PDB file of C-alpha atoms and ligand atoms in Angstrom:
ATOM      1  CA  MET A   1      11.171  -9.696  20.588  1.00  0.00           C
ATOM      2  CA  SER A   2       7.438  -9.839  20.431  1.00  0.00           C
ATOM      3  CA  LYS A   3       5.386 -11.236  17.622  1.00  0.00           C
ATOM      4  CA  ILE A   4       4.106  -9.409  14.563  1.00  0.00           C
ATOM      5  CA  LEU A   5       1.096 -10.473  12.490  1.00  0.00           C
ATOM      6  CA  VAL A   6       0.665  -9.481   8.842  1.00  0.00           C
ATOM      7  CA  THR A   7      -2.667  -9.686   6.985  1.00  0.00           C
ATOM      8  CA  GLY A   8      -2.706  -9.757   3.183  1.00  0.00           C
ATOM      9  CA  ALA A   9       0.762 -11.325   3.371  1.00  0.00           C
ATOM     10  CA  LEU A  10       0.635 -12.771  -0.134  1.00  0.00           C
ATOM     11  CA  GLY A  11      -0.119  -9.451  -1.810  1.00  0.00           C
ATOM     12  CA  GLN A  12       2.250  -7.121  -3.642  1.00  0.00           C
ATOM     13  CA  ILE A  13       3.380  -5.308  -0.489  1.00  0.00           C
ATOM     14  CA  GLY A  14       2.574  -8.050   2.043  1.00  0.00           C
ATOM     15  CA  SER A  15       4.871 -10.642   0.489  1.00  0.00           C
ATOM     16  CA  GLU A  16       7.883  -8.339   0.582  1.00  0.00           C
ATOM     17  CA  LEU A  17       7.023  -6.731   3.908  1.00  0.00           C
ATOM     18  CA  THR A  18       6.812 -10.176   5.517  1.00  0.00           C
ATOM     19  CA  ARG A  19      10.295 -10.958   4.227  1.00  0.00           C
ATOM     20  CA  THR A  20      11.625  -7.601   5.510  1.00  0.00           C
ATOM     21  CA  LEU A  21      10.052  -8.020   8.952  1.00  0.00           C
ATOM     22  CA  ARG A  22      11.395 -11.577   9.226  1.00  0.00           C
ATOM     23  CA  LYS A  23      14.903 -10.331   8.447  1.00  0.00           C
ATOM     24  CA  LEU A  24      14.557  -7.675  11.138  1.00  0.00           C
ATOM     25  CA  HIS A  25      12.841  -9.685  13.862  1.00  0.00           C
ATOM     26  CA  GLY A  26      13.419 -13.375  13.108  1.00  0.00           C
ATOM     27  CA  GLU A  27      11.559 -15.897  10.924  1.00  0.00           C
ATOM     28  CA  ASP A  28       9.219 -17.306  13.552  1.00  0.00           C
ATOM     29  CA  GLN A  29       8.356 -13.911  15.075  1.00  0.00           C
ATOM     30  CA  VAL A  30       6.318 -12.864  12.043  1.00  0.00           C
ATOM     31  CA  ILE A  31       3.010 -14.640  11.371  1.00  0.00           C
ATOM     32  CA  ALA A  32       2.006 -14.262   7.741  1.00  0.00           C
ATOM     33  CA  THR A  33      -1.732 -14.535   7.047  1.00  0.00           C
ATOM     34  CA  ASP A  34      -3.787 -14.360   3.888  1.00  0.00           C
ATOM     35  CA  VAL A  35      -7.162 -15.530   2.643  1.00  0.00           C
ATOM     36  CA  ARG A  36      -5.314 -17.527  -0.050  1.00  0.00           C
ATOM     37  CA  GLN A  37      -2.948 -20.421   0.462  1.00  0.00           C
ATOM     38  CA  PRO A  38       0.668 -19.668  -0.480  1.00  0.00           C
ATOM     39  CA  ASP A  39       1.847 -21.172  -3.741  1.00  0.00           C
ATOM     40  CA  LEU A  40       4.974 -22.822  -2.393  1.00  0.00           C
ATOM     41  CA  SER A  41       6.617 -22.981  -5.798  1.00  0.00           C
ATOM     42  CA  THR A  42       6.655 -19.182  -6.115  1.00  0.00           C
ATOM     43  CA  HIS A  43       6.300 -18.144  -2.472  1.00  0.00           C
ATOM     44  CA  PRO A  44       8.483 -20.222  -0.215  1.00  0.00           C
ATOM     45  CA  HIS A  45       7.241 -19.160   3.202  1.00  0.00           C
ATOM     46  CA  ASN A  46       9.861 -20.080   5.742  1.00  0.00           C
ATOM     47  CA  GLY A  47       8.101 -18.725   8.790  1.00  0.00           C
ATOM     48  CA  PRO A  48       4.626 -19.371  10.174  1.00  0.00           C
ATOM     49  CA  PHE A  49       1.641 -18.978   7.852  1.00  0.00           C
ATOM     50  CA  GLU A  50      -2.063 -19.042   8.736  1.00  0.00           C
ATOM     51  CA  THR A  51      -5.077 -18.809   6.454  1.00  0.00           C
ATOM     52  CA  LEU A  52      -7.168 -15.845   7.550  1.00  0.00           C
ATOM     53  CA  ASP A  53     -10.258 -14.243   6.100  1.00  0.00           C
ATOM     54  CA  VAL A  54     -10.463 -10.895   7.906  1.00  0.00           C
ATOM     55  CA  MET A  55     -14.197 -10.758   7.158  1.00  0.00           C
ATOM     56  CA  ASP A  56     -14.604 -13.734   9.521  1.00  0.00           C
ATOM     57  CA  GLU A  57     -14.724 -11.942  12.868  1.00  0.00           C
ATOM     58  CA  GLN A  58     -14.429 -15.080  14.957  1.00  0.00           C
ATOM     59  CA  GLN A  59     -11.415 -16.318  13.044  1.00  0.00           C
ATOM     60  CA  VAL A  60      -9.708 -12.930  13.471  1.00  0.00           C
ATOM     61  CA  HIS A  61     -10.215 -13.051  17.252  1.00  0.00           C
ATOM     62  CA  GLN A  62      -9.094 -16.678  17.507  1.00  0.00           C
ATOM     63  CA  LEU A  63      -5.912 -16.093  15.567  1.00  0.00           C
ATOM     64  CA  ILE A  64      -4.933 -12.958  17.470  1.00  0.00           C
ATOM     65  CA  GLU A  65      -5.676 -14.686  20.768  1.00  0.00           C
ATOM     66  CA  LYS A  66      -3.569 -17.672  19.687  1.00  0.00           C
ATOM     67  CA  HIS A  67      -0.487 -15.720  18.592  1.00  0.00           C
ATOM     68  CA  GLN A  68      -0.752 -12.663  20.888  1.00  0.00           C
ATOM     69  CA  PRO A  69       1.090 -10.355  18.470  1.00  0.00           C
ATOM     70  CA  LYS A  70       2.357  -7.040  19.810  1.00  0.00           C
ATOM     71  CA  GLN A  71       2.097  -5.469  16.362  1.00  0.00           C
ATOM     72  CA  ILE A  72      -0.175  -5.993  13.350  1.00  0.00           C
ATOM     73  CA  TYR A  73       0.404  -4.854   9.775  1.00  0.00           C
ATOM     74  CA  HIS A  74      -3.102  -4.945   8.334  1.00  0.00           C
ATOM     75  CA  LEU A  75      -2.700  -4.983   4.549  1.00  0.00           C
ATOM     76  CA  ALA A  76      -5.684  -7.089   3.434  1.00  0.00           C
ATOM     77  CA  ALA A  77      -7.846  -4.865   1.210  1.00  0.00           C
ATOM     78  CA  LEU A  78      -9.366  -4.609  -2.255  1.00  0.00           C
ATOM     79  CA  LEU A  79      -7.606  -2.043  -4.474  1.00  0.00           C
ATOM     80  CA  SER A  80      -9.286   0.753  -6.404  1.00  0.00           C
ATOM     81  CA  ALA A  81     -10.230  -0.799  -9.765  1.00  0.00           C
ATOM     82  CA  VAL A  82     -11.529  -4.106  -8.361  1.00  0.00           C
ATOM     83  CA  ALA A  83     -13.320  -2.195  -5.603  1.00  0.00           C
ATOM     84  CA  GLU A  84     -15.144  -0.150  -8.239  1.00  0.00           C
ATOM     85  CA  ARG A  85     -16.273  -3.359  -9.948  1.00  0.00           C
ATOM     86  CA  ASN A  86     -17.596  -4.778  -6.688  1.00  0.00           C
ATOM     87  CA  PRO A  87     -18.216  -1.894  -4.273  1.00  0.00           C
ATOM     88  CA  GLN A  88     -20.262  -3.891  -1.741  1.00  0.00           C
ATOM     89  CA  ARG A  89     -17.509  -6.454  -1.346  1.00  0.00           C
ATOM     90  CA  ALA A  90     -14.929  -3.670  -1.089  1.00  0.00           C
ATOM     91  CA  TRP A  91     -16.895  -2.094   1.756  1.00  0.00           C
ATOM     92  CA  ASP A  92     -17.179  -5.420   3.498  1.00  0.00           C
ATOM     93  CA  LEU A  93     -13.493  -6.313   3.256  1.00  0.00           C
ATOM     94  CA  ASN A  94     -11.968  -2.845   3.677  1.00  0.00           C
ATOM     95  CA  ILE A  95     -14.325  -1.580   6.401  1.00  0.00           C
ATOM     96  CA  ASN A  96     -15.734  -4.584   8.253  1.00  0.00           C
ATOM     97  CA  GLY A  97     -12.487  -6.523   7.859  1.00  0.00           C
ATOM     98  CA  SER A  98     -10.563  -3.583   9.325  1.00  0.00           C
ATOM     99  CA  LEU A  99     -13.060  -3.169  12.153  1.00  0.00           C
ATOM    100  CA  HIS A 100     -12.558  -6.839  13.091  1.00  0.00           C
ATOM    101  CA  ILE A 101      -8.805  -6.255  13.217  1.00  0.00           C
ATOM    102  CA  PHE A 102      -9.165  -3.055  15.293  1.00  0.00           C
ATOM    103  CA  GLU A 103     -11.513  -4.761  17.731  1.00  0.00           C
ATOM    104  CA  ALA A 104      -9.401  -7.883  18.124  1.00  0.00           C
ATOM    105  CA  ALA A 105      -6.310  -5.678  18.558  1.00  0.00           C
ATOM    106  CA  ARG A 106      -8.049  -3.676  21.282  1.00  0.00           C
ATOM    107  CA  ILE A 107      -9.375  -6.721  23.151  1.00  0.00           C
ATOM    108  CA  HIS A 108      -6.128  -8.694  22.969  1.00  0.00           C
ATOM    109  CA  GLN A 109      -3.971  -5.679  23.821  1.00  0.00           C
ATOM    110  CA  VAL A 110      -1.976  -5.376  20.651  1.00  0.00           C
ATOM    111  CA  GLU A 111       0.340  -2.395  21.156  1.00  0.00           C
ATOM    112  CA  ARG A 112       0.633  -0.983  17.671  1.00  0.00           C
ATOM    113  CA  ILE A 113      -1.104  -1.488  14.368  1.00  0.00           C
ATOM    114  CA  PHE A 114      -0.223  -0.347  10.843  1.00  0.00           C
ATOM    115  CA  VAL A 115      -3.053   0.295   8.395  1.00  0.00           C
ATOM    116  CA  PRO A 116      -2.092   1.797   5.035  1.00  0.00           C
ATOM    117  CA  SER A 117      -4.139   4.559   3.495  1.00  0.00           C
ATOM    118  CA  SER A 118      -3.707   5.756  -0.064  1.00  0.00           C
ATOM    119  CA  ILE A 119      -3.649   8.632  -2.550  1.00  0.00           C
ATOM    120  CA  ALA A 120      -7.210   7.403  -3.090  1.00  0.00           C
ATOM    121  CA  ALA A 121      -8.237   9.070   0.190  1.00  0.00           C
ATOM    122  CA  PHE A 122      -8.440  12.296  -1.832  1.00  0.00           C
ATOM    123  CA  GLY A 123     -11.014  13.259  -4.428  1.00  0.00           C
ATOM    124  CA  PRO A 124     -11.871  15.742  -7.169  1.00  0.00           C
ATOM    125  CA  SER A 125     -12.464  18.646  -4.748  1.00  0.00           C
ATOM    126  CA  THR A 126      -9.021  18.179  -3.135  1.00  0.00           C
ATOM    127  CA  PRO A 127      -6.245  20.538  -4.324  1.00  0.00           C
ATOM    128  CA  LEU A 128      -4.536  18.072  -6.678  1.00  0.00           C
ATOM    129  CA  ASP A 129      -1.128  19.762  -6.941  1.00  0.00           C
ATOM    130  CA  HIS A 130       1.109  19.580  -3.857  1.00  0.00           C
ATOM    131  CA  THR A 131      -1.849  18.088  -2.025  1.00  0.00           C
ATOM    132  CA  PRO A 132      -1.464  19.173   1.620  1.00  0.00           C
ATOM    133  CA  GLN A 133      -1.389  16.721   4.534  1.00  0.00           C
ATOM    134  CA  ASP A 134      -4.593  18.188   5.959  1.00  0.00           C
ATOM    135  CA  THR A 135      -7.074  19.109   3.262  1.00  0.00           C
ATOM    136  CA  ILE A 136     -10.464  18.312   1.715  1.00  0.00           C
ATOM    137  CA  GLN A 137     -11.082  14.548   1.527  1.00  0.00           C
ATOM    138  CA  ARG A 138     -14.216  13.740  -0.448  1.00  0.00           C
ATOM    139  CA  PRO A 139     -13.226  10.760  -2.599  1.00  0.00           C
ATOM    140  CA  ASN A 140     -15.755   9.508  -5.138  1.00  0.00           C
ATOM    141  CA  THR A 141     -14.548   5.904  -5.364  1.00  0.00           C
ATOM    142  CA  MET A 142     -15.553   3.093  -3.015  1.00  0.00           C
ATOM    143  CA  TYR A 143     -11.876   2.338  -2.381  1.00  0.00           C
ATOM    144  CA  GLY A 144     -11.260   5.970  -1.406  1.00  0.00           C
ATOM    145  CA  ILE A 145     -14.331   6.074   0.823  1.00  0.00           C
ATOM    146  CA  THR A 146     -13.135   2.981   2.689  1.00  0.00           C
ATOM    147  CA  LYS A 147      -9.663   4.496   3.054  1.00  0.00           C
ATOM    148  CA  VAL A 148     -10.961   7.750   4.574  1.00  0.00           C
ATOM    149  CA  ALA A 149     -13.218   5.797   6.917  1.00  0.00           C
ATOM    150  CA  THR A 150     -10.293   3.605   7.981  1.00  0.00           C
ATOM    151  CA  GLU A 151      -8.099   6.650   8.606  1.00  0.00           C
ATOM    152  CA  LEU A 152     -10.815   8.035  10.883  1.00  0.00           C
ATOM    153  CA  LEU A 153     -11.374   4.669  12.547  1.00  0.00           C
ATOM    154  CA  GLY A 154      -7.661   4.434  13.324  1.00  0.00           C
ATOM    155  CA  GLU A 155      -7.687   7.891  14.880  1.00  0.00           C
ATOM    156  CA  TYR A 156     -10.802   7.000  16.858  1.00  0.00           C
ATOM    157  CA  TYR A 157      -9.266   3.797  18.253  1.00  0.00           C
ATOM    158  CA  TYR A 158      -6.142   5.713  19.261  1.00  0.00           C
ATOM    159  CA  LYS A 159      -7.970   8.543  21.037  1.00  0.00           C
ATOM    160  CA  ARG A 160     -10.763   6.422  22.506  1.00  0.00           C
ATOM    161  CA  PHE A 161      -8.931   3.207  23.426  1.00  0.00           C
ATOM    162  CA  GLY A 162      -5.217   4.045  23.220  1.00  0.00           C
ATOM    163  CA  LEU A 163      -4.609   1.555  20.398  1.00  0.00           C
ATOM    164  CA  ASP A 164      -1.589   3.041  18.613  1.00  0.00           C
ATOM    165  CA  CYS A 165      -2.725   3.044  14.956  1.00  0.00           C
ATOM    166  CA  ARG A 166      -0.205   4.277  12.429  1.00  0.00           C
ATOM    167  CA  GLY A 167      -0.169   4.558   8.684  1.00  0.00           C
ATOM    168  CA  VAL A 168       0.836   6.317   5.508  1.00  0.00           C
ATOM    169  CA  ARG A 169      -1.055   7.341   2.379  1.00  0.00           C
ATOM    170  CA  LEU A 170       0.724   5.188  -0.158  1.00  0.00           C
ATOM    171  CA  PRO A 171       1.137   6.220  -3.768  1.00  0.00           C
ATOM    172  CA  GLY A 172       1.357   3.645  -6.581  1.00  0.00           C
ATOM    173  CA  VAL A 173       3.930   1.059  -5.552  1.00  0.00           C
ATOM    174  CA  ILE A 174       6.332  -0.311  -8.160  1.00  0.00           C
ATOM    175  CA  SER A 175       7.989  -3.698  -7.738  1.00  0.00           C
ATOM    176  CA  TYR A 176       8.974  -6.788  -9.707  1.00  0.00           C
ATOM    177  CA  THR A 177       8.329  -9.778  -7.441  1.00  0.00           C
ATOM    178  CA  THR A 178       4.626 -10.072  -6.599  1.00  0.00           C
ATOM    179  CA  PRO A 179       2.360  -8.285  -9.103  1.00  0.00           C
ATOM    180  CA  PRO A 180      -0.142  -5.689  -7.839  1.00  0.00           C
ATOM    181  CA  GLY A 181      -3.781  -6.758  -7.968  1.00  0.00           C
ATOM    182  CA  GLY A 182      -6.455  -4.508  -9.352  1.00  0.00           C
ATOM    183  CA  GLY A 183      -5.180  -1.002  -8.710  1.00  0.00           C
ATOM    184  CA  THR A 184      -5.324   2.053 -10.950  1.00  0.00           C
ATOM    185  CA  THR A 185      -1.558   2.563 -10.713  1.00  0.00           C
ATOM    186  CA  ASP A 186      -0.795  -1.019 -11.900  1.00  0.00           C
ATOM    187  CA  TYR A 187       0.006   0.240 -15.412  1.00  0.00           C
ATOM    188  CA  ALA A 188       3.360   1.462 -14.091  1.00  0.00           C
ATOM    189  CA  VAL A 189       4.343  -2.135 -13.249  1.00  0.00           C
ATOM    190  CA  GLU A 190       2.782  -3.705 -16.359  1.00  0.00           C
ATOM    191  CA  MET A 191       4.664  -1.378 -18.702  1.00  0.00           C
ATOM    192  CA  PHE A 192       8.008  -2.829 -17.564  1.00  0.00           C
ATOM    193  CA  HIS A 193       6.899  -6.405 -18.216  1.00  0.00           C
ATOM    194  CA  TYR A 194       5.902  -5.556 -21.802  1.00  0.00           C
ATOM    195  CA  ALA A 195       9.076  -3.533 -22.377  1.00  0.00           C
ATOM    196  CA  VAL A 196      11.436  -6.377 -21.385  1.00  0.00           C
ATOM    197  CA  ARG A 197       9.498  -8.806 -23.603  1.00  0.00           C
ATOM    198  CA  ASN A 198       9.895  -6.326 -26.510  1.00  0.00           C
ATOM    199  CA  GLU A 199       6.136  -6.065 -26.831  1.00  0.00           C
ATOM    200  CA  PRO A 200       4.173  -2.835 -27.309  1.00  0.00           C
ATOM    201  CA  TYR A 201       2.136  -1.831 -24.261  1.00  0.00           C
ATOM    202  CA  THR A 202      -1.372  -0.362 -24.400  1.00  0.00           C
ATOM    203  CA  CYS A 203      -1.887   1.914 -21.418  1.00  0.00           C
ATOM    204  CA  TYR A 204      -5.378   2.330 -19.958  1.00  0.00           C
ATOM    205  CA  LEU A 205      -4.628   5.902 -18.791  1.00  0.00           C
ATOM    206  CA  ARG A 206      -4.092   8.987 -20.933  1.00  0.00           C
ATOM    207  CA  PRO A 207      -0.408   9.810 -21.517  1.00  0.00           C
ATOM    208  CA  GLU A 208      -0.498  13.032 -19.442  1.00  0.00           C
ATOM    209  CA  THR A 209      -2.047  11.546 -16.263  1.00  0.00           C
ATOM    210  CA  SER A 210       0.290  12.429 -13.375  1.00  0.00           C
ATOM    211  CA  LEU A 211       0.263  10.326 -10.202  1.00  0.00           C
ATOM    212  CA  ASP A 212       2.507   9.846  -7.170  1.00  0.00           C
ATOM    213  CA  MET A 213       4.588   6.676  -7.253  1.00  0.00           C
ATOM    214  CA  MET A 214       7.184   4.890  -5.128  1.00  0.00           C
ATOM    215  CA  TYR A 215       9.627   2.024  -5.519  1.00  0.00           C
ATOM    216  CA  MET A 216       9.000  -0.972  -3.244  1.00  0.00           C
ATOM    217  CA  GLU A 217      12.196  -0.597  -1.175  1.00  0.00           C
ATOM    218  CA  ASP A 218      11.119   2.899  -0.118  1.00  0.00           C
ATOM    219  CA  THR A 219       7.619   1.623   0.635  1.00  0.00           C
ATOM    220  CA  LEU A 220       8.894  -1.151   2.907  1.00  0.00           C
ATOM    221  CA  ARG A 221      11.161   1.268   4.749  1.00  0.00           C
ATOM    222  CA  ALA A 222       8.278   3.711   5.215  1.00  0.00           C
ATOM    223  CA  CYS A 223       6.027   0.998   6.694  1.00  0.00           C
ATOM    224  CA  VAL A 224       8.671  -0.047   9.195  1.00  0.00           C
ATOM    225  CA  GLU A 225       9.885   3.476  10.019  1.00  0.00           C
ATOM    226  CA  ILE A 226       6.451   4.888  10.837  1.00  0.00           C
ATOM    227  CA  MET A 227       5.895   1.921  13.190  1.00  0.00           C
ATOM    228  CA  GLU A 228       9.225   2.604  14.917  1.00  0.00           C
ATOM    229  CA  ALA A 229       8.821   6.397  15.034  1.00  0.00           C
ATOM    230  CA  ASP A 230       8.983   8.169  18.396  1.00  0.00           C
ATOM    231  CA  SER A 231       5.359   8.556  19.448  1.00  0.00           C
ATOM    232  CA  SER A 232       5.960  11.891  21.169  1.00  0.00           C
ATOM    233  CA  LYS A 233       7.097  13.466  17.882  1.00  0.00           C
ATOM    234  CA  LEU A 234       3.975  12.489  15.919  1.00  0.00           C
ATOM    235  CA  LYS A 235       1.371  15.209  15.470  1.00  0.00           C
ATOM    236  CA  HIS A 236      -0.345  13.172  12.800  1.00  0.00           C
ATOM    237  CA  ARG A 237      -0.296   9.424  13.250  1.00  0.00           C
ATOM    238  CA  ASN A 238      -2.083   7.184  10.863  1.00  0.00           C
ATOM    239  CA  ALA A 239      -2.371   8.884   7.479  1.00  0.00           C
ATOM    240  CA  PHE A 240       0.862  10.576   6.460  1.00  0.00           C
ATOM    241  CA  ASN A 241       1.206  11.683   2.853  1.00  0.00           C
ATOM    242  CA  ILE A 242       4.378  10.059   1.508  1.00  0.00           C
ATOM    243  CA  THR A 243       5.741  10.168  -2.001  1.00  0.00           C
ATOM    244  CA  ALA A 244       8.939   9.579  -3.926  1.00  0.00           C
ATOM    245  CA  MET A 245       8.236  10.610  -7.526  1.00  0.00           C
ATOM    246  CA  GLN A 246       5.478  11.816  -9.821  1.00  0.00           C
ATOM    247  CA  PHE A 247       5.232  10.803 -13.429  1.00  0.00           C
ATOM    248  CA  THR A 248       2.786  10.355 -16.288  1.00  0.00           C
ATOM    249  CA  PRO A 249       2.545   7.231 -18.489  1.00  0.00           C
ATOM    250  CA  ALA A 250       4.308   9.207 -21.242  1.00  0.00           C
ATOM    251  CA  GLN A 251       7.177  10.110 -18.904  1.00  0.00           C
ATOM    252  CA  LEU A 252       7.532   6.517 -17.724  1.00  0.00           C
ATOM    253  CA  ALA A 253       7.549   5.271 -21.322  1.00  0.00           C
ATOM    254  CA  ALA A 254      10.248   7.830 -22.185  1.00  0.00           C
ATOM    255  CA  ALA A 255      12.357   6.747 -19.193  1.00  0.00           C
ATOM    256  CA  ILE A 256      12.089   3.112 -20.346  1.00  0.00           C
ATOM    257  CA  GLN A 257      12.939   4.108 -23.941  1.00  0.00           C
ATOM    258  CA  LYS A 258      16.277   5.488 -22.695  1.00  0.00           C
ATOM    259  CA  HIS A 259      17.197   1.828 -22.050  1.00  0.00           C
ATOM    260  CA  ILE A 260      15.011   0.125 -24.681  1.00  0.00           C
ATOM    261  CA  PRO A 261      14.680   2.634 -27.574  1.00  0.00           C
ATOM    262  CA  SER A 262      12.380   0.326 -29.554  1.00  0.00           C
ATOM    263  CA  PHE A 263       9.759   0.203 -26.787  1.00  0.00           C
ATOM    264  CA  VAL A 264       6.339   1.410 -27.955  1.00  0.00           C
ATOM    265  CA  CYS A 265       3.524   2.593 -25.685  1.00  0.00           C
ATOM    266  CA  ASN A 266       0.007   3.111 -27.056  1.00  0.00           C
ATOM    267  CA  TYR A 267      -2.925   4.634 -25.229  1.00  0.00           C
ATOM    268  CA  GLU A 268      -6.512   3.413 -24.961  1.00  0.00           C
ATOM    269  CA  PRO A 269      -7.931   5.119 -21.877  1.00  0.00           C
ATOM    270  CA  ASP A 270     -10.384   3.042 -19.875  1.00  0.00           C
ATOM    271  CA  PRO A 271     -13.094   5.486 -18.696  1.00  0.00           C
ATOM    272  CA  MET A 272     -13.454   3.937 -15.236  1.00  0.00           C
ATOM    273  CA  ARG A 273      -9.765   3.876 -14.341  1.00  0.00           C
ATOM    274  CA  GLN A 274      -9.120   7.239 -16.031  1.00  0.00           C
ATOM    275  CA  ALA A 275     -11.839   8.822 -13.875  1.00  0.00           C
ATOM    276  CA  ILE A 276     -10.279   7.298 -10.763  1.00  0.00           C
ATOM    277  CA  ALA A 277      -6.797   8.588 -11.677  1.00  0.00           C
ATOM    278  CA  ASP A 278      -8.171  12.048 -12.521  1.00  0.00           C
ATOM    279  CA  SER A 279      -9.705  12.303  -9.040  1.00  0.00           C
ATOM    280  CA  TRP A 280      -6.352  11.585  -7.322  1.00  0.00           C
ATOM    281  CA  PRO A 281      -3.505  14.039  -6.634  1.00  0.00           C
ATOM    282  CA  ASN A 282      -1.005  14.884  -9.350  1.00  0.00           C
ATOM    283  CA  SER A 283       1.565  15.257  -6.577  1.00  0.00           C
ATOM    284  CA  MET A 284       1.347  15.076  -2.794  1.00  0.00           C
ATOM    285  CA  ASP A 285       3.109  17.297  -0.267  1.00  0.00           C
ATOM    286  CA  ASP A 286       4.750  14.893   2.205  1.00  0.00           C
ATOM    287  CA  SER A 287       6.536  17.467   4.368  1.00  0.00           C
ATOM    288  CA  ALA A 288       4.628  16.419   7.533  1.00  0.00           C
ATOM    289  CA  ALA A 289       6.110  12.882   7.261  1.00  0.00           C
ATOM    290  CA  ARG A 290       9.543  14.377   6.586  1.00  0.00           C
ATOM    291  CA  GLN A 291       9.311  16.635   9.642  1.00  0.00           C
ATOM    292  CA  GLU A 292       7.597  14.339  12.142  1.00  0.00           C
ATOM    293  CA  TRP A 293       9.450  11.059  11.583  1.00  0.00           C
ATOM    294  CA  GLY A 294      12.213  11.796   9.130  1.00  0.00           C
ATOM    295  CA  TRP A 295      10.654  10.240   6.019  1.00  0.00           C
ATOM    296  CA  LYS A 296      13.022  10.465   3.043  1.00  0.00           C
ATOM    297  CA  HIS A 297      12.716   8.570  -0.236  1.00  0.00           C
ATOM    298  CA  GLU A 298      15.825   7.062  -1.823  1.00  0.00           C
ATOM    299  CA  TYR A 299      14.620   5.979  -5.262  1.00  0.00           C
ATOM    300  CA  ASP A 300      13.782   8.455  -8.020  1.00  0.00           C
ATOM    301  CA  LEU A 301      12.446   7.687 -11.519  1.00  0.00           C
ATOM    302  CA  PRO A 302      15.754   6.984 -13.345  1.00  0.00           C
ATOM    303  CA  ARG A 303      17.050   4.754 -10.540  1.00  0.00           C
ATOM    304  CA  MET A 304      13.778   2.841 -10.225  1.00  0.00           C
ATOM    305  CA  VAL A 305      13.606   2.280 -14.003  1.00  0.00           C
ATOM    306  CA  GLU A 306      17.143   0.926 -14.105  1.00  0.00           C
ATOM    307  CA  ILE A 307      16.500  -1.481 -11.227  1.00  0.00           C
ATOM    308  CA  MET A 308      13.171  -2.683 -12.614  1.00  0.00           C
ATOM    309  CA  LEU A 309      14.572  -3.370 -16.091  1.00  0.00           C
ATOM    310  CA  ASN A 310      17.659  -5.128 -14.762  1.00  0.00           C
ATOM    311  CA  ALA A 311      15.614  -7.327 -12.436  1.00  0.00           C
ATOM    312  CA  LEU A 312      13.020  -8.278 -15.054  1.00  0.00           C
ATOM    313  CA  GLN A 313      15.592  -8.944 -17.751  1.00  0.00           C
ATOM    314  CA  LYS A 314      17.225 -11.611 -15.568  1.00  0.00           C
TER     315      LYS A 314
HETATM  316  N1  LIG B 401      -2.167   1.550  -5.931  1.00  0.00           N
HETATM  317  C1  LIG B 401      -3.483   1.761  -5.422  1.00  0.00           C
HETATM  318  C2  LIG B 401      -4.503   1.623  -6.477  1.00  0.00           C
HETATM  319  O1  LIG B 401      -4.196   1.941  -7.604  1.00  0.00           O
HETATM  320  C3  LIG B 401      -3.587   3.112  -4.799  1.00  0.00           C
HETATM  321  O2  LIG B 401      -3.633   2.978  -3.434  1.00  0.00           O
HETATM  322  O3  LIG B 401      -5.574   1.233  -6.208  1.00  0.00           O
END
């Protein structure tokens, strides 16, 4: 088997994706990289780890030349809420960092590269219910702008240089191991932590704000499956809408209350994050992913809630 390199490997998705890829391909075949050093007490990394700042172009080239990966999962990025607090840095990391990865991948003949996009690639002028695969994309957040640009960059590198760039537009991802960092959908993870501690939770979104969400297991499977999909069947390639469930904070709180009736959720909308959430789809249409590479979610809201509560109560 040939090597795989993961950027952002200590993040919410990266930490679990690295573990999944190592199970599939072997410990030493997957090179985990991150700008931070792993905390070995919480993150025992069994396979190879390298410190990598994707904004350092030279370091990116050196590392890819050294390991000669055949595939890259490029996850290093700033999420929506932190990006809005520091838009210039978000541009630099999400755009220039990605360009360094694309360029190094092209020069060192990486065969396939995964770059996630997001529900944030849509904006207020997009049809927000059953958002089609191909539709208006005029996001008004820096995170969203960088995601649209990266989708286009991926398509450009595929058509112009034959670098096989693949990806999905991820919804909010819910998991219990590594916490998410600075997204607008993070409330859906935080609420569980408060609920199991029997503490009231104050949500920064209004109770009726609907967003697409997905449990981590489905997310990991989607990342791997799109990379393994038969190229000849893909009409789209690097920005598939995928979803598993849609809910509002009020619906999530009610689903948790079925298990913990005393759980209380209060609402104090934060204008910045509320505006971001309002500009994103209420629900995405992911039929293109279902048709072209057989995407199918396995976890719905009740199942996800049960798993999350059980895991966090342990
Ligand atoms: N979960 C991400 C965020 O909230 C969306 O891609 O920023």
